[in-house]
CSV table of C-alpha atoms and ligand atoms in Angstrom, one decimal:
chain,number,residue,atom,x,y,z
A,1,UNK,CA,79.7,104.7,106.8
A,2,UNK,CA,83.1,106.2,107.5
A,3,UNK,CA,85.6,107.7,104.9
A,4,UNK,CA,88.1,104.5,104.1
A,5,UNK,CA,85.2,101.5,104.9
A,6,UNK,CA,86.1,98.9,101.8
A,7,UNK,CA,89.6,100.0,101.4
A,8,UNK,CA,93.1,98.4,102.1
A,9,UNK,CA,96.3,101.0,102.7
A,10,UNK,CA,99.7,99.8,103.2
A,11,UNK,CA,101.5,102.1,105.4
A,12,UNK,CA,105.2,102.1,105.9
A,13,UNK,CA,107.4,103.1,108.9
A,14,UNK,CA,104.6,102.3,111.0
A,15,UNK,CA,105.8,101.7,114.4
A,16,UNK,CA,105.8,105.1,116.1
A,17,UNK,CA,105.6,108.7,115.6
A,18,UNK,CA,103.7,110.1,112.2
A,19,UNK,CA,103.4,106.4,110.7
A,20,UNK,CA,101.4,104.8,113.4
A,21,UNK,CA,99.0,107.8,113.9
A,22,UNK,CA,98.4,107.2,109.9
A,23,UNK,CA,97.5,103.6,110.4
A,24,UNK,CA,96.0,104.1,113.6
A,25,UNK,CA,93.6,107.2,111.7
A,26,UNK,CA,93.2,105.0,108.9
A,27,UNK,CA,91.8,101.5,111.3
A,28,UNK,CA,89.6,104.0,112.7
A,29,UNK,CA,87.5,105.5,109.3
A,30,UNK,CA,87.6,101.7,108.5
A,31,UNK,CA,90.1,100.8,106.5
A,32,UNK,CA,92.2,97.3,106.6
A,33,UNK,CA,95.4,98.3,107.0
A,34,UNK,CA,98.9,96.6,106.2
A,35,UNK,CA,101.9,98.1,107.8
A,36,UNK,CA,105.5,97.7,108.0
A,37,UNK,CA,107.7,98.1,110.7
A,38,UNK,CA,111.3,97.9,110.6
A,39,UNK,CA,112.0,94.6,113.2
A,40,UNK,CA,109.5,92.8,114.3
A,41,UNK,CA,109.1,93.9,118.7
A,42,UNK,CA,106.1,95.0,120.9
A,43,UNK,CA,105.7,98.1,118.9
A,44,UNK,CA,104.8,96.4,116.3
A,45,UNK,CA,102.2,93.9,118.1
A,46,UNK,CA,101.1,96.5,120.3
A,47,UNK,CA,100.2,99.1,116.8
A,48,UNK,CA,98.2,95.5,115.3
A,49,UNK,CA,96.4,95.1,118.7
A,50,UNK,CA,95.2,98.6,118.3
A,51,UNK,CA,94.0,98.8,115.4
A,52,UNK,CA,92.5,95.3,115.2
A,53,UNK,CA,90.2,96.6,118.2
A,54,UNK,CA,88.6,99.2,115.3
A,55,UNK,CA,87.3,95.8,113.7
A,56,UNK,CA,89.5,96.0,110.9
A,57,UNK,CA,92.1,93.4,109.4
A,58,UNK,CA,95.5,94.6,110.3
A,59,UNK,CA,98.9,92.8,110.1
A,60,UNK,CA,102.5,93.8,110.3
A,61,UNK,CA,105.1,93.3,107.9
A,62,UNK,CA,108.8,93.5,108.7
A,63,UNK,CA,111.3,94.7,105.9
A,64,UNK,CA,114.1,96.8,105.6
A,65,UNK,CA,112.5,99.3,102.5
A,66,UNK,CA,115.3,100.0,100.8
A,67,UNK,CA,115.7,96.7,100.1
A,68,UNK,CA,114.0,96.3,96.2
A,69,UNK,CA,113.5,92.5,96.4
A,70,UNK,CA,111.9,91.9,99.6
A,71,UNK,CA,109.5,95.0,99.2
A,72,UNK,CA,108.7,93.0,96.1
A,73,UNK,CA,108.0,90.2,98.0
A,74,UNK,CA,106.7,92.2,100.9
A,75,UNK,CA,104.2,93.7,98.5
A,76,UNK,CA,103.1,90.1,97.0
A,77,UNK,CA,102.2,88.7,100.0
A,78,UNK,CA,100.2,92.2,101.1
A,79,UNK,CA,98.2,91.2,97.8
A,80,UNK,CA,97.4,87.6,98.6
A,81,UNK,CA,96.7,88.7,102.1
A,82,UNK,CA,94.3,91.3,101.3
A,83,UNK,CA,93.5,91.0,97.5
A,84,UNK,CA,93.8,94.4,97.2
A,85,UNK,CA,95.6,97.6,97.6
A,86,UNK,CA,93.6,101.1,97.4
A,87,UNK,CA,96.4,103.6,99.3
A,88,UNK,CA,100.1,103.5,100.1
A,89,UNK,CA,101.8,105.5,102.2
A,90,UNK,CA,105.4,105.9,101.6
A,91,UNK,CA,106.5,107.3,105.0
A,92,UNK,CA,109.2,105.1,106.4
A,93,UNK,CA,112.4,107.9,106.8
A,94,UNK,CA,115.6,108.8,108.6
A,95,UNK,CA,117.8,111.8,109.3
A,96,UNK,CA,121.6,111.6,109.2
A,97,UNK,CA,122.5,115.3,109.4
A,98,UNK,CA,125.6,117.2,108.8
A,99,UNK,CA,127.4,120.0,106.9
A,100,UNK,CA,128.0,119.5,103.7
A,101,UNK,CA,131.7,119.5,103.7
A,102,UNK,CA,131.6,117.1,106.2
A,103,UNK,CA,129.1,114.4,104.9
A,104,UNK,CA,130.1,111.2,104.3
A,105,UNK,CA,129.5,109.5,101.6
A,106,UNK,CA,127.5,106.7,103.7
A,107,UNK,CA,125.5,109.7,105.3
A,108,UNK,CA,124.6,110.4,101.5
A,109,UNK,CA,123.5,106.8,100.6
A,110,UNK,CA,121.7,106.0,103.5
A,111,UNK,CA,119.5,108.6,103.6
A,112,UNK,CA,118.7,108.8,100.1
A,113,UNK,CA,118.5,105.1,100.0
A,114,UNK,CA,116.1,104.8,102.8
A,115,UNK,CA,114.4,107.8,102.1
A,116,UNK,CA,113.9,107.9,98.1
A,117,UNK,CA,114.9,104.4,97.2
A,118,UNK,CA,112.0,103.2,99.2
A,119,UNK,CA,109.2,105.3,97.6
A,120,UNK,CA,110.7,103.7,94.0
A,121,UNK,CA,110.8,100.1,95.7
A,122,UNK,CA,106.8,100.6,97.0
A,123,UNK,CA,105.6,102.5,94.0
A,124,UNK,CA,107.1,99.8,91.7
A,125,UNK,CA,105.2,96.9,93.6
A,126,UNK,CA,102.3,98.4,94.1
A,127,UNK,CA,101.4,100.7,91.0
A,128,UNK,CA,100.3,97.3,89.3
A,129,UNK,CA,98.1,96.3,91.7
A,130,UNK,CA,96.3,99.9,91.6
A,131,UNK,CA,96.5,100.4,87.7
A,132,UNK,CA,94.7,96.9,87.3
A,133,UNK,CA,92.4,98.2,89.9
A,134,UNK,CA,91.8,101.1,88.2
A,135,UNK,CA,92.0,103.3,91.5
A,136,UNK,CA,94.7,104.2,94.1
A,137,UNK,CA,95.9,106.5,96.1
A,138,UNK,CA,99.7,107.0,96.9
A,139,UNK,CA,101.0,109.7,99.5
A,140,UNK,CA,104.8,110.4,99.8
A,141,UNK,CA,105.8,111.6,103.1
A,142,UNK,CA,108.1,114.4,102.3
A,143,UNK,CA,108.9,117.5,104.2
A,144,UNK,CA,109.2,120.9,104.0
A,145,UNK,CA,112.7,121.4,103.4
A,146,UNK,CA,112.5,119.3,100.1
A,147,UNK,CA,110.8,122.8,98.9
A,148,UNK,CA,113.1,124.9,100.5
A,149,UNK,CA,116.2,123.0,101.2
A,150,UNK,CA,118.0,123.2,105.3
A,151,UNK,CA,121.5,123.7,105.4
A,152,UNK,CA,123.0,121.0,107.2
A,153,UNK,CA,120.2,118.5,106.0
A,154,UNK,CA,121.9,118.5,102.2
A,155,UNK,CA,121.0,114.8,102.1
A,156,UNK,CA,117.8,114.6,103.5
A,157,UNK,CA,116.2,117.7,101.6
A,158,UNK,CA,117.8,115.7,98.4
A,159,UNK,CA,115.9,112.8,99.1
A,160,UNK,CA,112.4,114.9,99.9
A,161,UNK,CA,112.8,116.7,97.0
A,162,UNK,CA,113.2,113.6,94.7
A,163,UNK,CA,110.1,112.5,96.2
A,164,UNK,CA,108.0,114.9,95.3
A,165,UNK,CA,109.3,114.5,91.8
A,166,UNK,CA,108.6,111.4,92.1
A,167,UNK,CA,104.9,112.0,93.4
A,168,UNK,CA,104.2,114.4,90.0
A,169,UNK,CA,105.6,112.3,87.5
A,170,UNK,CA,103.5,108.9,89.0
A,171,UNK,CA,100.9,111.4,88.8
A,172,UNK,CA,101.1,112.7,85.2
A,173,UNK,CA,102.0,108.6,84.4
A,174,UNK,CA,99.1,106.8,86.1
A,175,UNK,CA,95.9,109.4,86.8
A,176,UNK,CA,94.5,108.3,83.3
A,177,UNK,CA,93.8,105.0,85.2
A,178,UNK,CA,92.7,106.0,87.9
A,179,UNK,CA,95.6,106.2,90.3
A,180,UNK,CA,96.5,109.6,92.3
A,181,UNK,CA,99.9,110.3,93.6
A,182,UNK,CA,100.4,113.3,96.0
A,183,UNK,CA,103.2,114.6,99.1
A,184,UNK,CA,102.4,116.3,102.4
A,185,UNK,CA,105.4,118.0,103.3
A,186,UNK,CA,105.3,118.5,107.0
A,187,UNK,CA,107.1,121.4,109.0
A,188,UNK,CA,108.1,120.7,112.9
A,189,UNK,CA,106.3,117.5,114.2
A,190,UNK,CA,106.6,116.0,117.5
A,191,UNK,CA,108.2,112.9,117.3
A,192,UNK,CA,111.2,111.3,118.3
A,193,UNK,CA,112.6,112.3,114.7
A,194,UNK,CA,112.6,115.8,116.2
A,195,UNK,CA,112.7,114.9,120.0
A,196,UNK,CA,116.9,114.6,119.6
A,197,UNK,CA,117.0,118.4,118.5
A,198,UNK,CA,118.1,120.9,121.3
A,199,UNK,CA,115.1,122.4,123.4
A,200,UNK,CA,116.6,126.2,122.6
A,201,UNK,CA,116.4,124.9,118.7
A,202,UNK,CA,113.0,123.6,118.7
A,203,UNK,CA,111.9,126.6,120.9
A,204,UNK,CA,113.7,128.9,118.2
A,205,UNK,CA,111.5,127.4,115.4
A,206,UNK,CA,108.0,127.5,117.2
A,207,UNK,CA,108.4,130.9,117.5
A,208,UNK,CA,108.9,131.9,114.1
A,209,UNK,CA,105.7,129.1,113.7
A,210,UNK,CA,102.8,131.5,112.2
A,211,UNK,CA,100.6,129.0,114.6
A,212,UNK,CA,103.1,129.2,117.0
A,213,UNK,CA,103.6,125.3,118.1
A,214,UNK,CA,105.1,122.3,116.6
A,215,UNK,CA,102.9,120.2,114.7
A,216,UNK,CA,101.1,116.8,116.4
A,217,UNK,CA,101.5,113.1,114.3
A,218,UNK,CA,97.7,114.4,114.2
A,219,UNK,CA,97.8,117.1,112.5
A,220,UNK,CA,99.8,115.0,110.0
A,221,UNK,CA,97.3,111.8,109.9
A,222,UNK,CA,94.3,114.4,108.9
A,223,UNK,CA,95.8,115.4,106.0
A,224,UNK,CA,96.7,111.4,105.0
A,225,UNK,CA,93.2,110.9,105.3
A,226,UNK,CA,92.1,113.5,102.9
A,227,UNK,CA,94.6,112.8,100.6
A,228,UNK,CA,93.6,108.6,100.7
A,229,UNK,CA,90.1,109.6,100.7
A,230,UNK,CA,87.4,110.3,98.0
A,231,UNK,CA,86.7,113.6,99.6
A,232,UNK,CA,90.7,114.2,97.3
A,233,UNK,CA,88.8,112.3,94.2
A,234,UNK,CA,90.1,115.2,92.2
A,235,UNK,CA,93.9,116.2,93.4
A,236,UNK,CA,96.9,114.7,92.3
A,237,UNK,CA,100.3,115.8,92.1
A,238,UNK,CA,100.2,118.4,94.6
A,239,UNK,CA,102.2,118.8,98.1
A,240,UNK,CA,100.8,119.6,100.8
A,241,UNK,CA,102.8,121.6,103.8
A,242,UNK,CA,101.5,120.7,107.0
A,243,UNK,CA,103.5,123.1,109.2
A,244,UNK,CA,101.4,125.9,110.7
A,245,UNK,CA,102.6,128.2,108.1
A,246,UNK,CA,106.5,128.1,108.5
A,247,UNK,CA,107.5,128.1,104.9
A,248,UNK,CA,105.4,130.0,103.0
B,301,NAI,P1,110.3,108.5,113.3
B,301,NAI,O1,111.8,108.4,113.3
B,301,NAI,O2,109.5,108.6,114.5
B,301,NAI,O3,109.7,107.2,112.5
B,301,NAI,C1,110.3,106.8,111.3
B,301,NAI,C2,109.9,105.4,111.0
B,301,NAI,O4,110.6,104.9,109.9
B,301,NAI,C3,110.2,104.4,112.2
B,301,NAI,O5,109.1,103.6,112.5
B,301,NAI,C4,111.4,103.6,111.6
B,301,NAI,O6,111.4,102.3,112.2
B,301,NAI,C5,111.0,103.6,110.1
B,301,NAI,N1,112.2,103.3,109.3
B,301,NAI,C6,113.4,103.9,109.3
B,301,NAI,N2,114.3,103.3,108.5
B,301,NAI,C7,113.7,102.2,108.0
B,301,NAI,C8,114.1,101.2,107.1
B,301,NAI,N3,115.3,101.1,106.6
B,301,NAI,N4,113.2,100.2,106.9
B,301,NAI,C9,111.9,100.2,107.4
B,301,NAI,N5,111.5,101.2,108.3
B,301,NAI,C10,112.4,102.2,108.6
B,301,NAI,O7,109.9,109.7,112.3
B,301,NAI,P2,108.6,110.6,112.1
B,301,NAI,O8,109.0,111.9,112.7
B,301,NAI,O9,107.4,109.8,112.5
B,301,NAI,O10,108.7,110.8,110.5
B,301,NAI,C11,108.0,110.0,109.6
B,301,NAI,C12,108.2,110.6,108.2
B,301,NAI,O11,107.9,112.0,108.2
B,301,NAI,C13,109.7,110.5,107.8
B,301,NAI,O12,109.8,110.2,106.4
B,301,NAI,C14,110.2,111.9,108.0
B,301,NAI,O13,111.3,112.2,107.2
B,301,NAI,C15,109.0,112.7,107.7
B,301,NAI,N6,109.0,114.0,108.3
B,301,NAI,C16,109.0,114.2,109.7
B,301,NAI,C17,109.0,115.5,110.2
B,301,NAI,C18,109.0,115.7,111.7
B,301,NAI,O14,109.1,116.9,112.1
B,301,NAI,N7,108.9,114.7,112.5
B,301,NAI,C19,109.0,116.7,109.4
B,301,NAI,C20,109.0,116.4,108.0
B,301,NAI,C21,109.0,115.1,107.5
């Protein structure tokens, strides 16, 4: 028996980097998994192949997420495929970077649309589902610097600090039915979110890395695991940095 056999996660921004080593960790203890994808393209069938070959049900969904109606509808038809939903994954995410002074206000929307907006449009759908289930498990990918802020990343630390908000008031509003909400807030990951920084940058930050590396989508996945797992049957509304000790 492995740790998600039974269960159904929807995971979004699936395609690549942290969000397909989610689903991928996810096919692989067993669960069915539902993921969306941005545009439908050989990312996307090659991430249903995979997991399909774990013996799972898997399908891909394509949506814009800040869109409100069509994650409703997304979500809908996720429930009439699947009949149920036990663990969301609110992961989907974008960077537009810039001073302060400089940011435009499309910089500003974007991001916190994409970014924040989204969690609201998933939680919204799918919180029904869970609550009439009586269990659930919802994880907000968030990131360090919605703790501690970044200068030059006003925008996007906004929008990962109003989802961990977000994450503790779902979980003070629906853990008397059942339904746990928490963030992992990671630190330096290798993906191609992080692949565009200068080398001397990222070699900057791994050394001031307790651990002294960036982070792998890994690293990242084993802690969505927990966190959708029973083995987490008693946490809610916590964050969770997953960044080899760089902001303590
Ligand atoms: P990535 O850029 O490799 O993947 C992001 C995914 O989100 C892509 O699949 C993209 O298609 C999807 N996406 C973006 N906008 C979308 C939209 N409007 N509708 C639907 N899908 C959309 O990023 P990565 O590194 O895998 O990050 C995943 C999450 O983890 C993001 O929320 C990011 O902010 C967060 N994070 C990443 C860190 C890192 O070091 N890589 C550090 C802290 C947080």
């Amino acid at each position: 028996m492995t740790l998600l056999t039974g269960k159904v996660a929807l995971v979004t921004g699936a395609a690549r980097g942290i969000g397909r080593a989610v689903a991928m960790r996810y096919a692989e203890e067993g669960a069915d998994v539902a993921f969306v994808v941005q545009k439908a393209d050989e990312r996307a069938s090659s991430l249903e192949a995979e997991l399909l070959a774990y013996g799972v049900r898997a399908k891909a969904y394509v949506a814009n997420v800040s869109d409100f109606e069509l994650v409703k509808q997304l979500v809908a038809q996720v429930k009439a495929d699947f009949s149920r939903i036990d663990i969301l994954v609110n992961n989907a995410g974008i960077t537009k970077d810039g001073l302060m002074l400089r940011m435009t206000e499309s910089q500003w929307d974007d991001v916190i649309n994409v970014n924040l907006k989204s969690a609201f449009n998933f939680v919204h759908a799918v919180a029904p589902v869970m609550l009439s289930q009586r269990s659930g498990s919802i994880i907000n990918m968030s990131s360090v610097v919605g703790v501690h802020g970044n200068a030059g990343q006003a925008n996007y630390s906004a929008s990962k600090a109003g989802m961990i908000a977000l994450t503790k008031s779902i979980a003070q509003e629906f853990g008397a039915r059942g339904v746990r909400a928490n963030a992992i807030a990671p630190g330096f990951i290798e993906t191609d979110m992080t692949a565009k920084l200068p080398e001397t940058l990222r070699e900057e930050w791994c050394r001031t890395i307790p651990l002294r590396r960036g982070g792998t989508t890994s690293d990242v996945a084993s802690v969505a695991l927990f966190l959708a797992s029973d083995m987490a049957s008693y946490v809610t509304g916590q964050v969770i940095q997953v960044d080899g000790g760089m902001a303590m």
